[in-house]
Each structure stands twice: as structure tokens, then as C-alpha cells.
Amino acid sequence: MNSLPPVCDYEGSRYQEEFWERGQRAYEDACEAQTLRRLLPRSGRLLLELGAGAGRNTSRYTGYDRIVLLDYSRTQLAQSRERLGDEPRYTYVAANIYRLPFVDGLFDGTTLIRTLHHLAQPAEALIEIRRVLAERATFVLEYANKHNLKAIARYVLRRQTWSPNSLAPIEFAPLNFDFHPQAVRAWLTQAGFRIERQVTVSHFRVGWMKRALPTRMLVALDRLAGTTGDLWQLSPSVFARARAVGASATANGYFQCPACGGSSLEEVALVHGASGLRCSTCQRLWPLRNGIYDFKEAIEV
Ligand SMILES: C[S@@+](CC[C@H](N)C(=O)[O-])C[C@H]1O[C@@H](n2cnc3c(N)ncnc32)[C@H](O)[C@@H]1O
Ligand SMILES: [Zn+2]
């Protein structure tokens, strides 16, 4: 797996607590909740939540029968499991978005919220995401928009050197990218998606406004401002609902070995009551530890 793009490592991070719970982001969180309500289908069979983190959004995916939470960080998944519990409705998977451990055409829905901005090769990731989706599956994507009003104003006033108008991603910190909406739309189309709707979000992400005005009011105004999302995108965060177009393979199985692509994985018992999935093609053994299927590193037996 050495040839894969670098991953922004959240292992051991206190992201949920520091960024959301202590970061005064009730406004952003409520805006995202209302946007998800707007964009998600009422019902679905199997949803793949990519970059699920600590499961902040998972309970918002009410229409789906089952949800697979996937994240590269085992500790983020452990936090989401603590939050959501071990209901059969949830499956926890540690894996890399660039090499998803599922057979083609498996899911009828997927979300990628606040995670595209960590991907150095977004076009590559979107192709891999399309692979595991059934025909007409729904994809709800959020990305950080470089062509936002604040960046445009700073550029015009010469307080920022990079141009918000160029289509190239801007890496403002290591493995943290802002994207141009036009570039994201082109990558989605190339990967086999058709955009149905765009919603601009978090228009009022300004410290003094958040302090001075009631959150409920700002969230209501954000909803109103977001209705023009198909016409222009000038907010720091943009959501898009896309549909998987073109043919998909009929899913045959569930997990797929991320190392060799084999789709016959058999459950095996290990010592001390642990278990894992053995790939019958390459014989690698992927552990199931503390309720999390771990496809980051095969174990030696
Ligand atoms: C900013 S957090 C967002 C978490 C959650 N979606 C939310 O909105 O609260 C980004 C998450 O993406 C995960 N991530 C980043 N790159 C990844 C990759 N290549 N494969 C899987 N997960 C990845 C990180 O581990 C982290 O949990
Ligand atoms: Zn294998």
C-alpha cells in the first residue's frame, strides 16, 4: 500500500472534543445538520459514512437501515463506537478511502463530510468511492471552498498571495486543502457522478457575528442563503448531492481485501477469543478488534 497518497493522521486526536465541543462551533454544527436533512434521501438500505471521525453526524442518517462508519483512525472509530454503541445497525471499519475494503456496487448511499479537504488526490479518491456504489446511489459531499467571499476580499486587498480564482487546490496547512467548486464538479463528473443539488453553508462563520447574534437566527439565515447554492458558491463550506451514473457491478459479497482485491474473506477465530477475516486469495488476515474491522494492517499468524 506504499504507493497510496499520504493520509492526514487523526490517530490519538481529540478533534471532536477540541474542535466541536470546546471550539464554539454550535452554529456550524447546526448548519450542517439542517443541510444533511435537506440533501439526504428519506430512506435507504446501506450507507457508507466516509471519514466518519467520532460519529458526530452518524445519528443524523436516520433513513438508512444500516450504516458503515469508515475512518483511517482507529481511535476516532473507538470514540464513535462509544457514542453510538454496538447496535447491529452500525459497522465500524478502519481503512483508507483510497483503497476501500468493499466489493464493487455495494452501497446505495455515501457521505463524505469535512474529509475531502484532507485528500491530496481527491479525483483518485472519488473514483474509488464510485466503485463501491450501486447504480443511482446518492453521494452527499462537503468540501472547503477556496472561492469564498473572505478569500476573494483578502486577495483583492492584497492581504493574500494565492488567487481564489484558480482551479488548483490550495494547501493552507499540511494535508489541509481548500478546493475550487468548478474543480470539484469536474472531478465528480469524471468519476461517474451527476450533481443534483448544491447548497452553500456556514455563510456567517465570522467570530463577532456568532457572538452577537443568536445561533438559531444565524442558522435560519444560513438556510435562506444556501438556497442559491446551485447558482453561485461563495461560502467557506459547500455541500453537494450527486447521483452515481452509468453502470455498476451487482455486488457479490461484502468485504474485499484491500491488498489483493480478493472478495472471498472468511471469518476465523484467533487466540484469546479474538477473530478476523482471512483473504482466501492472498491469505492475509485482517483483525476484528474491539468491534472494529481493521483493514489498515494485516496481522501475522
Ligand atoms: C475533520 S475530520 C471529520 C470527521 C466527521 N466527518 C465530522 O464531520 O465530524 C476528518 C476525518 O477524516 C479521516 N480521514 C482523513 N483521511 C482519510 C483517509 N485517507 N481514509 C479514511 N479516513 C480519512 C480522519 O481520520 C478524520 O477522522
Ligand atoms: Zn488478499
Short mmCIF file of C-alpha atoms and ligand atoms in Angstrom, two decimals:
data_model
loop_
_atom_site.label_atom_id
_atom_site.label_comp_id
_atom_site.label_asym_id
_atom_site.label_seq_id
_atom_site.Cartn_x
_atom_site.Cartn_y
_atom_site.Cartn_z
CA MET A 1 0.00 0.00 0.00
CA ASN A 2 3.09 2.22 -0.11
CA SER A 3 2.15 3.92 -3.36
CA LEU A 4 -1.02 5.45 -1.92
CA PRO A 5 -1.19 9.22 -1.29
CA PRO A 6 -0.33 10.44 2.24
CA VAL A 7 -3.05 10.36 4.89
CA CYS A 8 -3.79 13.05 7.46
CA ASP A 9 -3.40 11.07 10.64
CA TYR A 10 -6.03 11.53 13.36
CA GLU A 11 -4.76 8.65 15.49
CA GLY A 12 -4.98 9.78 19.13
CA SER A 13 -6.52 13.14 18.13
CA ARG A 14 -9.03 14.92 20.40
CA TYR A 15 -10.69 16.52 17.38
CA GLN A 16 -14.31 16.05 18.49
CA GLU A 17 -13.71 17.48 21.92
CA GLU A 18 -11.36 20.31 20.97
CA PHE A 19 -12.78 21.43 17.62
CA TRP A 20 -16.50 20.85 18.19
CA GLU A 21 -17.28 20.68 21.89
CA ARG A 22 -14.85 23.36 23.11
CA GLY A 23 -14.46 25.26 19.82
CA GLN A 24 -17.66 27.34 19.83
CA ARG A 25 -18.94 25.73 16.66
CA ALA A 26 -22.61 25.19 17.57
CA TYR A 27 -23.54 27.38 14.57
CA GLU A 28 -21.52 25.34 12.04
CA ASP A 29 -22.75 22.04 13.52
CA ALA A 30 -26.42 23.14 13.31
CA CYS A 31 -25.94 24.41 9.74
CA GLU A 32 -24.53 21.04 8.72
CA ALA A 33 -27.37 19.17 10.44
CA GLN A 34 -30.01 21.18 8.57
CA THR A 35 -28.16 20.76 5.26
CA LEU A 36 -27.98 16.99 5.72
CA ARG A 37 -31.75 16.97 6.36
CA ARG A 38 -32.17 18.86 3.08
CA LEU A 39 -30.00 16.61 0.98
CA LEU A 40 -30.28 13.07 2.30
CA PRO A 41 -32.90 10.73 0.88
CA ARG A 42 -35.75 9.77 3.26
CA SER A 43 -34.84 6.10 3.17
CA GLY A 44 -32.02 3.83 2.10
CA ARG A 45 -30.56 0.37 2.65
CA LEU A 46 -26.82 0.67 3.34
CA LEU A 47 -24.91 3.92 3.86
CA LEU A 48 -21.13 4.30 3.85
CA GLU A 49 -20.02 7.21 6.04
CA LEU A 50 -16.51 8.06 4.86
CA GLY A 51 -14.18 9.84 7.28
CA ALA A 52 -16.79 9.28 9.99
CA GLY A 53 -14.47 10.56 12.72
CA ALA A 54 -16.07 10.42 16.17
CA GLY A 55 -19.54 9.85 14.66
CA ARG A 56 -20.72 13.45 15.04
CA ASN A 57 -23.11 13.12 12.09
CA THR A 58 -23.99 9.43 12.19
CA SER A 59 -27.25 9.72 14.15
CA ARG A 60 -28.44 12.23 11.52
CA TYR A 61 -28.57 9.49 8.87
CA THR A 62 -31.95 8.37 10.13
CA GLY A 63 -33.37 6.99 6.87
CA TYR A 64 -30.79 4.26 6.33
CA ASP A 65 -31.27 0.71 7.65
CA ARG A 66 -27.56 0.14 8.16
CA ILE A 67 -24.51 2.38 8.36
CA VAL A 68 -20.84 1.55 7.87
CA LEU A 69 -18.61 4.06 9.64
CA LEU A 70 -15.22 4.15 7.93
CA ASP A 71 -12.21 6.10 9.13
CA TYR A 72 -8.43 5.75 8.90
CA SER A 73 -8.10 6.45 12.61
CA ARG A 74 -8.83 3.59 14.99
CA THR A 75 -9.15 5.96 17.95
CA GLN A 76 -11.75 8.11 16.15
CA LEU A 77 -13.75 4.95 15.45
CA ALA A 78 -13.41 3.87 19.07
CA GLN A 79 -14.94 7.23 20.05
CA SER A 80 -17.82 6.80 17.61
CA ARG A 81 -18.44 3.29 18.95
CA GLU A 82 -18.53 4.69 22.46
CA ARG A 83 -21.06 7.30 21.32
CA LEU A 84 -23.31 5.02 19.24
CA GLY A 85 -22.84 1.61 20.82
CA ASP A 86 -22.69 -1.84 19.35
CA GLU A 87 -26.07 -1.95 17.66
CA PRO A 88 -26.16 -4.29 14.64
CA ARG A 89 -27.16 -1.22 12.60
CA TYR A 90 -23.57 0.08 12.79
CA THR A 91 -20.39 -1.48 11.40
CA TYR A 92 -17.03 0.10 12.23
CA VAL A 93 -14.23 -0.15 9.67
CA ALA A 94 -10.66 1.20 9.86
CA ALA A 95 -9.43 1.65 6.30
CA ASN A 96 -8.13 4.09 3.75
CA ILE A 97 -10.55 5.91 1.43
CA TYR A 98 -8.09 5.40 -1.44
CA ARG A 99 -8.44 1.63 -1.06
CA LEU A 100 -11.90 0.77 0.23
CA PRO A 101 -12.28 -2.78 1.57
CA PHE A 102 -15.65 -3.44 -0.09
CA VAL A 103 -16.83 -5.18 -3.25
CA ASP A 104 -17.99 -3.11 -6.23
CA GLY A 105 -21.53 -1.71 -6.22
CA LEU A 106 -22.29 -2.45 -2.54
CA PHE A 107 -23.76 0.79 -1.13
CA ASP A 108 -26.85 2.77 -2.09
CA GLY A 109 -25.61 5.87 -0.27
CA THR A 110 -22.43 7.51 0.95
CA THR A 111 -21.36 10.71 2.70
CA LEU A 112 -18.01 12.48 2.88
CA ILE A 113 -18.22 15.40 5.30
CA ARG A 114 -15.23 17.55 6.28
CA THR A 115 -12.88 14.93 4.86
CA LEU A 116 -12.25 15.75 1.18
CA HIS A 117 -10.14 18.66 2.44
CA HIS A 118 -7.58 16.16 3.78
CA LEU A 119 -7.15 14.37 0.46
CA ALA A 120 -4.11 15.24 -1.66
CA GLN A 121 -5.55 13.27 -4.59
CA PRO A 122 -9.31 13.99 -4.47
CA ALA A 123 -10.01 12.84 -8.04
CA GLU A 124 -8.45 9.46 -7.29
CA ALA A 125 -10.49 9.10 -4.09
CA LEU A 126 -13.76 9.96 -5.88
CA ILE A 127 -13.15 7.21 -8.46
CA GLU A 128 -12.61 4.70 -5.65
CA ILE A 129 -15.80 5.90 -3.91
CA ARG A 130 -17.80 5.50 -7.13
CA ARG A 131 -16.53 1.90 -7.45
CA VAL A 132 -18.30 0.74 -4.27
CA LEU A 133 -21.62 2.44 -5.14
CA ALA A 134 -24.64 0.86 -6.80
CA GLU A 135 -26.25 2.49 -9.81
CA ARG A 136 -28.19 5.62 -8.83
CA ALA A 137 -26.69 5.65 -5.32
CA THR A 138 -26.72 9.01 -3.52
CA PHE A 139 -23.48 10.76 -2.61
CA VAL A 140 -23.57 13.70 -0.18
CA LEU A 141 -20.25 15.52 -0.20
CA GLU A 142 -18.99 18.51 1.77
CA TYR A 143 -15.84 20.40 0.83
CA ALA A 144 -13.95 23.52 1.88
CA ASN A 145 -14.36 26.23 -0.77
CA LYS A 146 -11.31 28.34 -1.72
CA HIS A 147 -13.53 30.68 -3.76
CA ASN A 148 -15.25 32.16 -0.70
CA LEU A 149 -16.02 35.83 -0.03
CA LYS A 150 -13.37 36.26 2.66
CA ALA A 151 -10.60 34.81 0.43
CA ILE A 152 -11.75 36.94 -2.52
CA ALA A 153 -11.72 40.12 -0.40
CA ARG A 154 -8.30 39.33 1.06
CA TYR A 155 -6.92 38.69 -2.42
CA VAL A 156 -8.35 41.95 -3.79
CA LEU A 157 -6.90 43.89 -0.81
CA ARG A 158 -3.53 42.15 -1.39
CA ARG A 159 -3.59 40.51 2.02
CA GLN A 160 -3.33 37.07 0.48
CA THR A 161 -0.95 35.92 -2.24
CA TRP A 162 -2.83 32.92 -3.66
CA SER A 163 -5.68 33.51 -6.07
CA PRO A 164 -9.12 32.17 -5.08
CA ASN A 165 -9.99 32.11 -8.79
CA SER A 166 -7.50 29.48 -9.91
CA LEU A 167 -8.80 25.91 -10.11
CA ALA A 168 -5.80 24.39 -8.33
CA PRO A 169 -6.30 23.31 -4.68
CA ILE A 170 -4.67 25.50 -2.03
CA GLU A 171 -2.87 23.59 0.73
CA PHE A 172 -3.11 26.10 3.60
CA ALA A 173 -1.58 23.65 6.11
CA PRO A 174 -0.02 20.22 5.52
CA LEU A 175 -2.75 17.92 4.12
CA ASN A 176 -5.45 20.59 4.52
CA PHE A 177 -6.82 21.80 1.20
CA ASP A 178 -9.44 24.27 0.01
CA PHE A 179 -10.91 23.47 -3.40
CA HIS A 180 -12.49 25.45 -6.20
CA PRO A 181 -16.15 24.42 -6.79
CA GLN A 182 -15.54 24.14 -10.53
CA ALA A 183 -12.67 21.71 -9.95
CA VAL A 184 -14.77 19.58 -7.57
CA ARG A 185 -17.61 19.44 -10.12
CA ALA A 186 -15.19 18.30 -12.84
CA TRP A 187 -13.74 15.53 -10.61
CA LEU A 188 -17.24 14.35 -9.73
CA THR A 189 -18.25 14.15 -13.37
CA GLN A 190 -15.06 12.30 -14.32
CA ALA A 191 -15.64 9.79 -11.51
CA GLY A 192 -19.17 8.96 -12.70
CA PHE A 193 -21.43 11.28 -10.71
CA ARG A 194 -24.10 13.76 -11.75
CA ILE A 195 -24.61 16.72 -9.40
CA GLU A 196 -28.27 17.18 -8.50
CA ARG A 197 -28.05 19.98 -5.99
CA GLN A 198 -25.54 22.28 -4.32
CA VAL A 199 -26.08 24.06 -1.01
CA THR A 200 -23.74 26.74 0.31
CA VAL A 201 -23.20 26.53 4.08
CA SER A 202 -21.73 28.47 7.01
CA HIS A 203 -22.06 31.91 5.34
CA PHE A 204 -21.84 33.64 8.72
CA ARG A 205 -18.70 31.93 10.03
CA VAL A 206 -17.48 35.20 11.49
CA GLY A 207 -16.44 35.44 15.14
CA TRP A 208 -18.25 38.65 16.10
CA MET A 209 -21.49 37.61 14.32
CA LYS A 210 -21.54 34.28 16.11
CA ARG A 211 -21.02 36.05 19.43
CA ALA A 212 -23.51 38.88 18.81
CA LEU A 213 -26.43 37.06 17.19
CA PRO A 214 -28.49 34.11 18.43
CA THR A 215 -27.34 30.82 16.85
CA ARG A 216 -30.90 29.89 15.83
CA MET A 217 -31.24 33.12 13.89
CA LEU A 218 -27.92 32.68 12.09
CA VAL A 219 -28.79 29.08 11.22
CA ALA A 220 -32.15 30.18 9.77
CA LEU A 221 -30.42 32.87 7.72
CA ASP A 222 -27.88 30.32 6.56
CA ARG A 223 -30.69 28.11 5.30
CA LEU A 224 -32.04 31.01 3.26
CA ALA A 225 -28.63 31.95 1.85
CA GLY A 226 -27.96 28.32 0.95
CA THR A 227 -30.89 28.16 -1.46
CA THR A 228 -28.82 29.90 -4.16
CA GLY A 229 -26.14 27.18 -3.96
CA ASP A 230 -26.78 26.00 -7.50
CA LEU A 231 -26.23 29.50 -8.86
CA TRP A 232 -23.08 30.61 -7.02
CA GLN A 233 -20.85 29.29 -4.26
CA LEU A 234 -19.14 31.94 -2.15
CA SER A 235 -19.38 30.38 1.32
CA PRO A 236 -16.48 28.63 3.10
CA SER A 237 -18.27 25.27 3.02
CA VAL A 238 -20.25 23.72 0.16
CA PHE A 239 -22.43 20.61 0.17
CA ALA A 240 -23.37 18.75 -3.00
CA ARG A 241 -25.76 15.89 -3.58
CA ALA A 242 -24.64 13.76 -6.50
CA ARG A 243 -26.04 10.63 -8.10
CA ALA A 244 -23.93 7.68 -9.28
CA VAL A 245 -24.49 7.43 -13.03
CA GLY A 246 -23.51 4.73 -15.51
CA ALA A 247 -23.40 1.02 -14.83
CA SER A 248 -22.28 -0.51 -11.53
CA ALA A 249 -21.40 -4.14 -10.92
CA THR A 250 -24.01 -6.12 -8.98
CA ALA A 251 -22.47 -6.51 -5.55
CA ASN A 252 -21.18 -10.01 -4.99
CA GLY A 253 -20.18 -10.31 -1.35
CA TYR A 254 -19.38 -7.55 1.12
CA PHE A 255 -15.76 -7.05 2.18
CA GLN A 256 -12.90 -7.06 -0.31
CA CYS A 257 -9.23 -7.48 0.57
CA PRO A 258 -7.62 -4.03 0.16
CA ALA A 259 -4.23 -5.64 -0.53
CA CYS A 260 -5.08 -8.04 -3.39
CA GLY A 261 -8.71 -7.24 -4.32
CA GLY A 262 -9.94 -10.76 -3.45
CA SER A 263 -13.57 -10.84 -2.38
CA SER A 264 -13.65 -14.13 -0.53
CA LEU A 265 -12.95 -13.32 3.12
CA GLU A 266 -13.68 -15.92 5.68
CA GLU A 267 -14.21 -15.30 9.40
CA VAL A 268 -11.61 -17.09 11.51
CA ALA A 269 -11.18 -17.42 15.25
CA LEU A 270 -7.90 -16.32 16.80
CA VAL A 271 -6.42 -16.91 20.21
CA HIS A 272 -7.85 -15.14 23.29
CA GLY A 273 -11.34 -15.02 21.77
CA ALA A 274 -10.32 -12.56 19.04
CA SER A 275 -11.33 -13.04 15.43
CA GLY A 276 -10.53 -11.77 11.97
CA LEU A 277 -11.17 -12.10 8.26
CA ARG A 278 -8.81 -14.21 6.18
CA CYS A 279 -8.50 -13.47 2.48
CA SER A 280 -8.62 -16.77 0.61
CA THR A 281 -6.65 -15.28 -2.31
CA CYS A 282 -3.56 -13.82 -0.56
CA GLN A 283 -4.08 -15.40 2.90
CA ARG A 284 -3.72 -12.05 4.69
CA LEU A 285 -5.57 -11.87 7.97
CA TRP A 286 -7.43 -8.66 8.84
CA PRO A 287 -8.26 -8.45 12.56
CA LEU A 288 -11.58 -7.57 14.19
CA ARG A 289 -10.55 -5.79 17.37
CA ASN A 290 -12.86 -4.18 19.92
CA GLY A 291 -15.73 -4.24 17.43
CA ILE A 292 -13.70 -2.55 14.65
CA TYR A 293 -12.79 -4.32 11.39
CA ASP A 294 -9.20 -3.27 10.82
CA PHE A 295 -8.01 -3.10 7.20
CA LYS A 296 -5.01 -0.88 7.89
CA GLU A 297 -2.55 -3.62 8.65
CA ALA A 298 -2.82 -7.38 8.21
CA ILE A 299 -1.59 -9.45 11.16
CA GLU A 300 0.99 -12.22 11.08
CA VAL A 301 -0.19 -15.56 12.46
C1 LIG B 1 -12.11 16.68 10.09
S1 LIG B 1 -12.49 15.02 10.48
C2 LIG B 1 -14.24 14.92 10.10
C3 LIG B 1 -14.98 13.87 10.86
C4 LIG B 1 -16.50 13.84 10.62
N1 LIG B 1 -16.84 13.58 9.23
C5 LIG B 1 -17.12 15.14 11.06
O1 LIG B 1 -17.53 15.93 10.20
O2 LIG B 1 -17.21 15.37 12.28
C6 LIG B 1 -11.76 14.13 9.11
C7 LIG B 1 -11.73 12.61 9.29
O3 LIG B 1 -11.29 12.02 8.06
C8 LIG B 1 -10.44 10.94 8.34
N2 LIG B 1 -9.58 10.70 7.18
C9 LIG B 1 -8.68 11.55 6.63
N3 LIG B 1 -8.08 10.98 5.58
C10 LIG B 1 -8.60 9.72 5.45
C11 LIG B 1 -8.38 8.64 4.54
N4 LIG B 1 -7.50 8.71 3.55
N5 LIG B 1 -9.10 7.50 4.71
C12 LIG B 1 -10.02 7.40 5.73
N6 LIG B 1 -10.26 8.40 6.61
C13 LIG B 1 -9.57 9.55 6.48
C14 LIG B 1 -9.69 11.37 9.59
O4 LIG B 1 -9.15 10.26 10.29
C15 LIG B 1 -10.75 12.14 10.37
O5 LIG B 1 -11.43 11.32 11.28
ZN ZN B 2 -5.99 -10.62 -0.29
#
